[in-house]
């Protein structure tokens, strides 16, 4: 154990903190975390603990979600510049304008959105439950789906609902090209291809399954296949390799690295615990509305 890690673990005890790491975090950050997982799952797990402080090793909207679900805990983001370009592709004002263009249309927002945007929505969804959420909306009117056009297009293709897609996207998943997958399939004809639904439709069309990060982790663990081509951010390979030492895991593209996720380092985690910064909060008015959208999703699924 190195010096920084020792200091983090000692300070974590003193602060009564819980450390959360998203599946895309650096390996060494995942290794010191109490929980590793997807954004909503992590926030739900942290809410169940009696910790006083949550250190969220992820991006800003994830820390906001943790603050929404744990209003009595202090939520720290070790790097305030760790944002999500996709979440920032729509703000509350833009969404209000979009709603005016489609009066009465329900709004479904992917959890990868800011708290103020969630507060304008009827229901949230994750990449693993988007199809279920959209299907269960009894409404016959077209559904506004934000911010990820590709998760939205994938969801529309699996349901008989009409979705109005916002033109947001994840720049990291855009780095996975269809040629990457086609070439790797030729080299590894027995490999199962698992991609995230934030990928482009032509990439998803080449895959055996489009799954959330936790879905990919479960599938690799349970599948009888020995080889997998993984189409999502590279950080997930750390956990996959640890949990599946006998399996071959091939990244679909070595360029699929999210610089925002990777901006969190062990040194910044230590600094966050020392200085108790950066404190991420959500105002009670926004929180009340945004939590309603999250709860509606939980009721549906
Ligand atoms: S991987 Fe994409 S969706 Fe996730 S934080 Fe990075 S930019 Fe946002």
Coordinates of C-alpha atoms and ligand atoms in Angstrom, one line a residue:
X1 CA 0.0 0.0 0.0
X2 CA 1.5 3.4 -0.9
X3 CA 1.6 6.4 1.2
X4 CA -1.2 8.3 -0.5
X5 CA -3.5 5.2 -0.2
X6 CA -2.7 4.8 3.5
X7 CA -3.5 8.5 4.1
X8 CA -6.8 8.2 2.2
X9 CA -7.9 5.2 4.2
X10 CA -7.0 6.8 7.5
X11 CA -8.7 10.0 6.7
X12 CA -11.7 8.2 5.3
X13 CA -12.2 6.6 8.8
X14 CA -11.8 10.0 10.6
X15 CA -14.3 11.8 8.3
X16 CA -16.7 8.8 8.4
X17 CA -16.6 8.9 4.6
X18 CA -17.6 6.4 1.9
X19 CA -15.7 6.4 -1.4
X20 CA -17.6 5.7 -4.6
X21 CA -15.9 5.0 -7.9
X22 CA -17.6 4.8 -11.3
X23 CA -16.7 1.8 -13.5
X24 CA -14.8 4.2 -15.8
X25 CA -12.4 5.5 -13.1
X26 CA -8.7 4.8 -13.0
X27 CA -7.9 1.3 -11.7
X28 CA -6.0 2.6 -8.6
X29 CA -9.1 4.8 -7.7
X30 CA -11.4 1.8 -8.1
X31 CA -9.1 -0.2 -5.8
X32 CA -9.5 2.2 -2.9
X33 CA -13.3 2.6 -3.3
X34 CA -15.9 1.1 -1.0
X35 CA -18.2 0.7 -3.9
X36 CA -17.5 0.5 -7.7
X37 CA -20.5 0.6 -10.1
X38 CA -22.7 2.7 -12.3
X39 CA -23.8 6.2 -11.3
X40 CA -27.3 5.6 -9.9
X41 CA -26.4 2.3 -8.2
X42 CA -23.5 4.0 -6.4
X43 CA -25.7 6.9 -5.2
X44 CA -28.3 4.4 -4.0
X45 CA -25.7 2.3 -2.1
X46 CA -24.2 5.4 -0.5
X47 CA -27.6 6.6 0.7
X48 CA -28.1 3.3 2.6
X49 CA -24.8 3.8 4.6
X50 CA -24.5 5.8 7.8
X51 CA -21.5 7.7 6.3
X52 CA -21.4 11.4 6.9
X53 CA -19.4 12.2 3.8
X54 CA -19.6 10.7 0.2
X55 CA -16.5 11.1 -2.0
X56 CA -17.7 10.6 -5.5
X57 CA -15.0 9.6 -7.9
X58 CA -16.9 10.2 -11.1
X59 CA -18.3 13.3 -12.9
X60 CA -20.3 16.3 -11.6
X61 CA -23.9 15.0 -12.4
X62 CA -23.1 11.8 -10.5
X63 CA -22.2 13.8 -7.4
X64 CA -25.4 15.8 -7.8
X65 CA -27.4 12.5 -7.9
X66 CA -25.7 11.4 -4.7
X67 CA -26.5 14.7 -3.1
X68 CA -30.1 14.4 -4.2
X69 CA -30.5 10.9 -2.7
X70 CA -28.5 11.7 0.5
X71 CA -29.4 15.3 1.4
X72 CA -28.0 14.9 4.9
X73 CA -24.6 13.8 3.8
X74 CA -21.7 16.0 2.5
X75 CA -20.9 15.1 -1.1
X76 CA -17.4 15.8 -2.4
X77 CA -16.2 15.7 -6.0
X78 CA -12.3 15.5 -6.0
X79 CA -12.1 17.6 -9.2
X80 CA -14.7 20.3 -9.9
X81 CA -13.7 20.3 -13.6
X82 CA -14.8 16.6 -14.0
X83 CA -18.0 17.3 -15.9
X84 CA -19.8 15.3 -18.5
X85 CA -19.9 16.9 -22.0
X86 CA -23.0 14.9 -22.8
X87 CA -24.9 16.0 -19.7
X88 CA -23.9 19.6 -20.5
X89 CA -25.4 19.4 -24.1
X90 CA -28.8 20.4 -22.7
X91 CA -29.7 22.9 -19.9
X92 CA -33.0 23.5 -18.2
X93 CA -33.8 26.6 -20.4
X94 CA -33.2 24.6 -23.6
X95 CA -35.4 21.8 -22.3
X96 CA -38.2 24.2 -21.4
X97 CA -38.1 25.5 -25.0
X98 CA -38.2 22.0 -26.4
X99 CA -41.3 21.2 -24.2
X100 CA -43.0 24.3 -25.6
X101 CA -42.5 22.8 -29.1
X102 CA -44.2 19.5 -28.2
X103 CA -47.0 20.4 -25.7
X104 CA -48.1 17.5 -23.6
X105 CA -45.3 15.2 -24.6
X106 CA -43.8 13.4 -21.6
X107 CA -40.0 13.9 -21.1
X108 CA -37.7 11.0 -20.3
X109 CA -34.2 11.9 -19.2
X110 CA -31.2 9.7 -19.0
X111 CA -29.5 9.9 -15.6
X112 CA -26.5 11.4 -17.4
X113 CA -28.1 14.9 -17.0
X114 CA -27.8 17.7 -14.6
X115 CA -30.1 18.0 -11.5
X116 CA -31.7 21.2 -13.0
X117 CA -32.5 19.2 -16.2
X118 CA -33.9 16.2 -14.2
X119 CA -36.1 18.6 -12.4
X120 CA -37.8 19.5 -15.7
X121 CA -38.5 15.9 -16.6
X122 CA -41.3 13.5 -15.9
X123 CA -39.2 10.4 -15.4
X124 CA -35.5 9.4 -15.5
X125 CA -34.0 6.3 -17.0
X126 CA -30.7 4.5 -17.0
X127 CA -29.0 2.7 -19.9
X128 CA -30.2 -0.6 -18.5
X129 CA -33.9 0.3 -18.0
X130 CA -34.6 2.9 -20.8
X131 CA -36.6 0.4 -22.8
X132 CA -38.8 -0.5 -19.9
X133 CA -39.3 3.1 -18.8
X134 CA -40.3 4.2 -22.3
X135 CA -42.6 1.1 -22.9
X136 CA -44.4 1.6 -19.6
X137 CA -45.3 5.3 -20.4
X138 CA -48.9 4.8 -21.3
X139 CA -48.9 8.0 -23.4
X140 CA -49.5 7.7 -27.1
X141 CA -47.9 11.1 -27.7
X142 CA -44.3 11.2 -28.9
X143 CA -41.8 11.2 -26.0
X144 CA -39.1 13.7 -25.6
X145 CA -35.9 11.8 -24.9
X146 CA -32.8 13.7 -23.6
X147 CA -29.8 14.1 -23.8
X148 CA -28.3 11.1 -25.6
X149 CA -29.6 10.7 -29.1
X150 CA -28.0 7.2 -29.5
X151 CA -29.4 5.7 -26.3
X152 CA -32.7 7.3 -27.5
X153 CA -32.4 5.8 -31.0
X154 CA -31.6 2.3 -29.6
X155 CA -34.5 2.6 -27.2
X156 CA -36.9 3.6 -30.0
X157 CA -35.7 0.7 -32.1
X158 CA -36.7 -1.8 -29.3
X159 CA -40.1 -0.3 -28.6
X160 CA -43.1 0.9 -30.7
X161 CA -42.9 4.4 -29.3
X162 CA -42.1 7.5 -31.1
X163 CA -39.2 9.4 -29.5
X164 CA -38.2 13.0 -30.1
X165 CA -34.4 12.8 -29.8
X166 CA -32.2 15.6 -28.4
X167 CA -28.9 15.7 -30.4
X168 CA -26.6 15.0 -27.5
X169 CA -24.0 12.3 -27.5
X170 CA -21.0 11.0 -25.5
X171 CA -17.8 12.0 -27.2
X172 CA -16.0 9.0 -25.7
X173 CA -18.3 6.4 -27.1
X174 CA -18.1 8.2 -30.5
X175 CA -14.5 7.2 -30.6
X176 CA -15.6 3.6 -31.1
X177 CA -15.9 3.1 -34.8
X178 CA -17.8 0.4 -36.7
X179 CA -14.5 -0.6 -38.5
X180 CA -12.9 -1.2 -35.1
X181 CA -15.6 -3.8 -34.3
X182 CA -15.6 -5.4 -37.8
X183 CA -11.8 -5.8 -37.8
X184 CA -11.7 -7.2 -34.3
X185 CA -14.5 -9.7 -35.1
X186 CA -12.4 -11.0 -38.0
X187 CA -9.4 -11.4 -35.7
X188 CA -11.5 -13.0 -32.9
X189 CA -14.4 -14.8 -34.5
X190 CA -15.4 -16.6 -31.3
X191 CA -15.5 -13.4 -29.2
X192 CA -18.8 -12.1 -27.8
X193 CA -19.3 -8.4 -28.7
X194 CA -20.7 -6.3 -25.8
X195 CA -21.2 -2.6 -26.4
X196 CA -22.8 0.3 -24.5
X197 CA -26.0 1.8 -26.0
X198 CA -24.3 5.2 -26.0
X199 CA -22.4 3.9 -29.1
X200 CA -23.6 4.8 -32.6
X201 CA -26.3 2.6 -34.1
X202 CA -24.0 1.0 -36.7
X203 CA -21.6 -0.1 -33.9
X204 CA -24.5 -1.5 -31.9
X205 CA -25.7 -3.4 -35.0
X206 CA -22.4 -5.3 -35.0
X207 CA -22.7 -6.3 -31.3
X208 CA -24.2 -9.4 -29.7
X209 CA -25.5 -7.3 -26.9
X210 CA -25.9 -3.6 -26.0
X211 CA -25.6 -3.3 -22.3
X212 CA -25.1 -0.9 -19.4
X213 CA -21.7 -1.0 -17.6
X214 CA -23.2 -3.2 -14.9
X215 CA -24.9 -5.3 -17.6
X216 CA -21.5 -5.8 -19.3
X217 CA -19.9 -6.8 -16.0
X218 CA -22.7 -9.3 -15.3
X219 CA -22.6 -10.8 -18.9
X220 CA -18.8 -11.4 -18.9
X221 CA -19.1 -13.1 -15.5
X222 CA -22.0 -15.3 -16.5
X223 CA -21.3 -16.1 -20.2
X224 CA -19.6 -19.3 -21.2
X225 CA -17.6 -17.5 -23.8
X226 CA -13.9 -17.1 -23.2
X227 CA -13.3 -14.0 -25.3
X228 CA -15.1 -10.6 -25.3
X229 CA -14.8 -7.4 -27.4
X230 CA -15.8 -4.6 -25.0
X231 CA -17.3 -1.4 -26.6
X232 CA -17.3 1.1 -23.8
X233 CA -14.9 3.4 -21.8
X234 CA -11.6 1.5 -21.1
X235 CA -11.8 1.9 -17.3
X236 CA -14.3 -1.0 -17.1
X237 CA -11.5 -3.4 -18.2
X238 CA -9.8 -3.0 -14.8
X239 CA -12.7 -4.6 -12.9
X240 CA -13.5 -7.1 -15.7
X241 CA -9.9 -8.4 -15.6
X242 CA -9.9 -8.6 -11.9
X243 CA -13.2 -10.5 -11.7
X244 CA -12.6 -12.7 -14.7
X245 CA -8.9 -13.8 -14.7
X246 CA -9.4 -16.7 -17.1
X247 CA -11.2 -14.6 -19.9
X248 CA -9.7 -12.6 -22.7
X249 CA -11.0 -9.0 -22.8
X250 CA -10.4 -7.0 -25.9
X251 CA -11.1 -3.2 -26.0
X252 CA -13.1 -2.2 -29.0
X253 CA -11.1 0.9 -29.3
X254 CA -8.1 2.0 -27.2
X255 CA -9.2 5.6 -27.9
X256 CA -12.4 5.2 -25.8
X257 CA -11.0 7.1 -22.8
X258 CA -13.1 9.7 -21.0
X259 CA -10.7 12.5 -19.9
X260 CA -13.3 13.8 -17.4
X261 CA -13.4 10.4 -15.6
X262 CA -9.7 10.1 -15.7
X263 CA -9.1 13.5 -14.2
X264 CA -9.8 12.0 -10.7
X265 CA -6.5 10.7 -9.2
X266 CA -5.6 9.3 -5.8
X267 CA -3.9 12.6 -4.9
X268 CA -7.1 14.5 -5.6
X269 CA -9.1 12.0 -3.5
X270 CA -6.7 12.6 -0.6
X271 CA -6.9 16.4 -1.2
X272 CA -10.7 16.3 -1.2
X273 CA -10.8 14.5 2.2
X274 CA -8.2 16.8 3.7
X275 CA -9.8 20.0 2.5
X276 CA -13.4 18.7 2.5
X277 CA -13.8 20.0 -1.1
X278 CA -15.4 20.3 -3.6
X279 CA -18.7 20.3 -2.0
X280 CA -21.5 19.5 -4.5
X281 CA -25.0 20.5 -3.5
X282 CA -28.5 20.7 -5.0
X283 CA -31.0 23.3 -3.9
X284 CA -34.1 21.9 -2.1
X285 CA -36.5 23.2 -4.9
X286 CA -34.5 21.4 -7.7
X287 CA -33.9 18.4 -5.5
X288 CA -37.6 17.9 -4.8
X289 CA -38.5 17.9 -8.5
X290 CA -35.5 15.9 -9.7
X291 CA -36.0 13.2 -7.0
X292 CA -39.6 12.8 -8.2
X293 CA -38.3 11.9 -11.7
X294 CA -35.9 9.4 -10.2
X295 CA -38.6 7.9 -8.0
X296 CA -41.0 7.6 -10.9
X297 CA -38.4 5.5 -12.7
X298 CA -37.9 3.3 -9.7
X299 CA -41.7 2.8 -9.4
X300 CA -41.9 1.8 -13.1
X301 CA -39.0 -0.7 -13.0
Ligands
LIG1 S1 -18.0 8.6 -20.7 FE1 -19.3 10.0 -21.9 S2 -21.3 10.0 -20.7 FE2 -19.7 9.2 -19.4 S3 -18.9 10.9 -18.2 FE3 -17.5 10.7 -20.0 S4 -18.5 12.0 -21.6 FE4 -20.0 11.7 -20.0

